[in-house]
């Protein structure tokens, strides 16, 4: 359901979810957006809805950080592969 919400947003590019091999309750979700404006609009208009959907699966309040992509070869990473 969360991925459906993300995919419906203008400027959404991709979502990567990393789960720690040793501590499965440590999760890092990274979303990629075409522009900062697109990411900010999602944060204002839909982030609360997504938080509501995942609140039963998290132990603490998710932290949001904004970063710029310097370089990427993400198209080479497959599901289930160690990073």
PDB file of C-alpha atoms in Angstrom:
ATOM      1  CA  UNK A   1       0.000   0.000   0.000  1.00  0.00           C
ATOM      2  CA  UNK A   2       2.828   2.404   0.852  1.00  0.00           C
ATOM      3  CA  UNK A   3       4.565   1.737  -2.453  1.00  0.00           C
ATOM      4  CA  UNK A   4       1.303   2.457  -4.265  1.00  0.00           C
ATOM      5  CA  UNK A   5       1.069   5.845  -2.556  1.00  0.00           C
ATOM      6  CA  UNK A   6       4.673   6.635  -3.436  1.00  0.00           C
ATOM      7  CA  UNK A   7       4.301   5.564  -7.068  1.00  0.00           C
ATOM      8  CA  UNK A   8       1.266   7.844  -7.441  1.00  0.00           C
ATOM      9  CA  UNK A   9       3.278  10.927  -6.428  1.00  0.00           C
ATOM     10  CA  UNK A  10       4.641  13.293  -9.079  1.00  0.00           C
ATOM     11  CA  UNK A  11       8.418  13.054  -9.228  1.00  0.00           C
ATOM     12  CA  UNK A  12       8.742   9.730  -7.409  1.00  0.00           C
ATOM     13  CA  UNK A  13      11.638   7.725  -8.853  1.00  0.00           C
ATOM     14  CA  UNK A  14      12.318   4.728  -6.607  1.00  0.00           C
ATOM     15  CA  UNK A  15      12.268   3.320  -3.081  1.00  0.00           C
ATOM     16  CA  UNK A  16      14.997   1.174  -1.539  1.00  0.00           C
ATOM     17  CA  UNK A  17      14.378  -0.617   1.751  1.00  0.00           C
ATOM     18  CA  UNK A  18      17.384  -2.059   3.592  1.00  0.00           C
ATOM     19  CA  UNK A  19      16.919  -4.514   6.462  1.00  0.00           C
ATOM     20  CA  UNK A  20      19.839  -5.226   8.777  1.00  0.00           C
ATOM     21  CA  UNK A  21      20.980  -8.867   8.504  1.00  0.00           C
ATOM     22  CA  UNK A  22      21.694  -9.138  12.231  1.00  0.00           C
ATOM     23  CA  UNK A  23      19.002  -6.889  13.698  1.00  0.00           C
ATOM     24  CA  UNK A  24      15.933  -7.297  11.491  1.00  0.00           C
ATOM     25  CA  UNK A  25      14.149  -4.514  13.371  1.00  0.00           C
ATOM     26  CA  UNK A  26      16.689  -1.995  12.018  1.00  0.00           C
ATOM     27  CA  UNK A  27      15.311  -0.768   8.720  1.00  0.00           C
ATOM     28  CA  UNK A  28      16.411   2.027   6.423  1.00  0.00           C
ATOM     29  CA  UNK A  29      14.022   3.197   3.706  1.00  0.00           C
ATOM     30  CA  UNK A  30      15.356   5.556   1.054  1.00  0.00           C
ATOM     31  CA  UNK A  31      13.095   7.230  -1.467  1.00  0.00           C
ATOM     32  CA  UNK A  32      14.389   8.970  -4.573  1.00  0.00           C
ATOM     33  CA  UNK A  33      12.674  11.968  -6.161  1.00  0.00           C
ATOM     34  CA  UNK A  34      13.244  13.936  -9.344  1.00  0.00           C
ATOM     35  CA  UNK A  35      13.358  17.248  -7.477  1.00  0.00           C
ATOM     36  CA  UNK A  36      13.495  18.558  -3.942  1.00  0.00           C
ATOM     37  CA  UNK A  37      10.130  20.212  -4.628  1.00  0.00           C
ATOM     38  CA  UNK A  38       8.574  16.794  -5.398  1.00  0.00           C
ATOM     39  CA  UNK A  39       9.987  15.299  -2.185  1.00  0.00           C
ATOM     40  CA  UNK A  40       8.818  18.267  -0.119  1.00  0.00           C
ATOM     41  CA  UNK A  41       5.328  18.092  -1.615  1.00  0.00           C
ATOM     42  CA  UNK A  42       5.093  14.383  -0.738  1.00  0.00           C
ATOM     43  CA  UNK A  43       6.295  15.154   2.796  1.00  0.00           C
ATOM     44  CA  UNK A  44       3.627  17.839   3.243  1.00  0.00           C
ATOM     45  CA  UNK A  45       0.716  16.014   1.630  1.00  0.00           C
ATOM     46  CA  UNK A  46       1.218  12.258   2.109  1.00  0.00           C
ATOM     47  CA  UNK A  47       3.960  11.454   4.631  1.00  0.00           C
ATOM     48  CA  UNK A  48       1.506  11.468   7.556  1.00  0.00           C
ATOM     49  CA  UNK A  49      -0.695   8.959   5.702  1.00  0.00           C
ATOM     50  CA  UNK A  50       2.267   6.627   5.129  1.00  0.00           C
ATOM     51  CA  UNK A  51       3.357   6.992   8.767  1.00  0.00           C
ATOM     52  CA  UNK A  52      -0.132   5.970   9.837  1.00  0.00           C
ATOM     53  CA  UNK A  53       0.071   2.845   7.659  1.00  0.00           C
ATOM     54  CA  UNK A  54       3.427   1.725   9.076  1.00  0.00           C
ATOM     55  CA  UNK A  55       3.066   2.802  12.708  1.00  0.00           C
ATOM     56  CA  UNK A  56       2.181  -0.717  13.872  1.00  0.00           C
ATOM     57  CA  UNK A  57       5.440  -2.049  12.388  1.00  0.00           C
ATOM     58  CA  UNK A  58       7.906   0.471  13.832  1.00  0.00           C
ATOM     59  CA  UNK A  59       9.228   0.870  17.366  1.00  0.00           C
ATOM     60  CA  UNK A  60      10.073   4.552  17.164  1.00  0.00           C
ATOM     61  CA  UNK A  61       9.189   7.618  15.161  1.00  0.00           C
ATOM     62  CA  UNK A  62      10.856   7.483  11.729  1.00  0.00           C
ATOM     63  CA  UNK A  63      13.499  10.134  11.126  1.00  0.00           C
ATOM     64  CA  UNK A  64      13.535  11.996   7.830  1.00  0.00           C
ATOM     65  CA  UNK A  65      16.736  13.343   6.296  1.00  0.00           C
ATOM     66  CA  UNK A  66      17.151  14.959   2.897  1.00  0.00           C
ATOM     67  CA  UNK A  67      20.291  14.299   0.880  1.00  0.00           C
ATOM     68  CA  UNK A  68      21.434  14.921  -2.669  1.00  0.00           C
ATOM     69  CA  UNK A  69      22.559  11.991  -4.798  1.00  0.00           C
ATOM     70  CA  UNK A  70      26.202  12.486  -5.731  1.00  0.00           C
ATOM     71  CA  UNK A  71      26.659   9.260  -7.711  1.00  0.00           C
ATOM     72  CA  UNK A  72      24.678   6.061  -8.133  1.00  0.00           C
ATOM     73  CA  UNK A  73      24.871   2.638  -9.714  1.00  0.00           C
ATOM     74  CA  UNK A  74      21.658   1.410  -8.063  1.00  0.00           C
ATOM     75  CA  UNK A  75      20.486  -0.301 -11.236  1.00  0.00           C
ATOM     76  CA  UNK A  76      23.167  -2.909 -10.462  1.00  0.00           C
ATOM     77  CA  UNK A  77      21.774  -3.911  -7.048  1.00  0.00           C
ATOM     78  CA  UNK A  78      19.463  -6.920  -6.886  1.00  0.00           C
ATOM     79  CA  UNK A  79      17.026  -7.849  -4.140  1.00  0.00           C
ATOM     80  CA  UNK A  80      18.539 -10.087  -1.482  1.00  0.00           C
ATOM     81  CA  UNK A  81      22.142  -9.182  -2.309  1.00  0.00           C
ATOM     82  CA  UNK A  82      24.428  -7.945   0.443  1.00  0.00           C
ATOM     83  CA  UNK A  83      25.393  -4.317   0.001  1.00  0.00           C
TER      84      UNK A  83
END
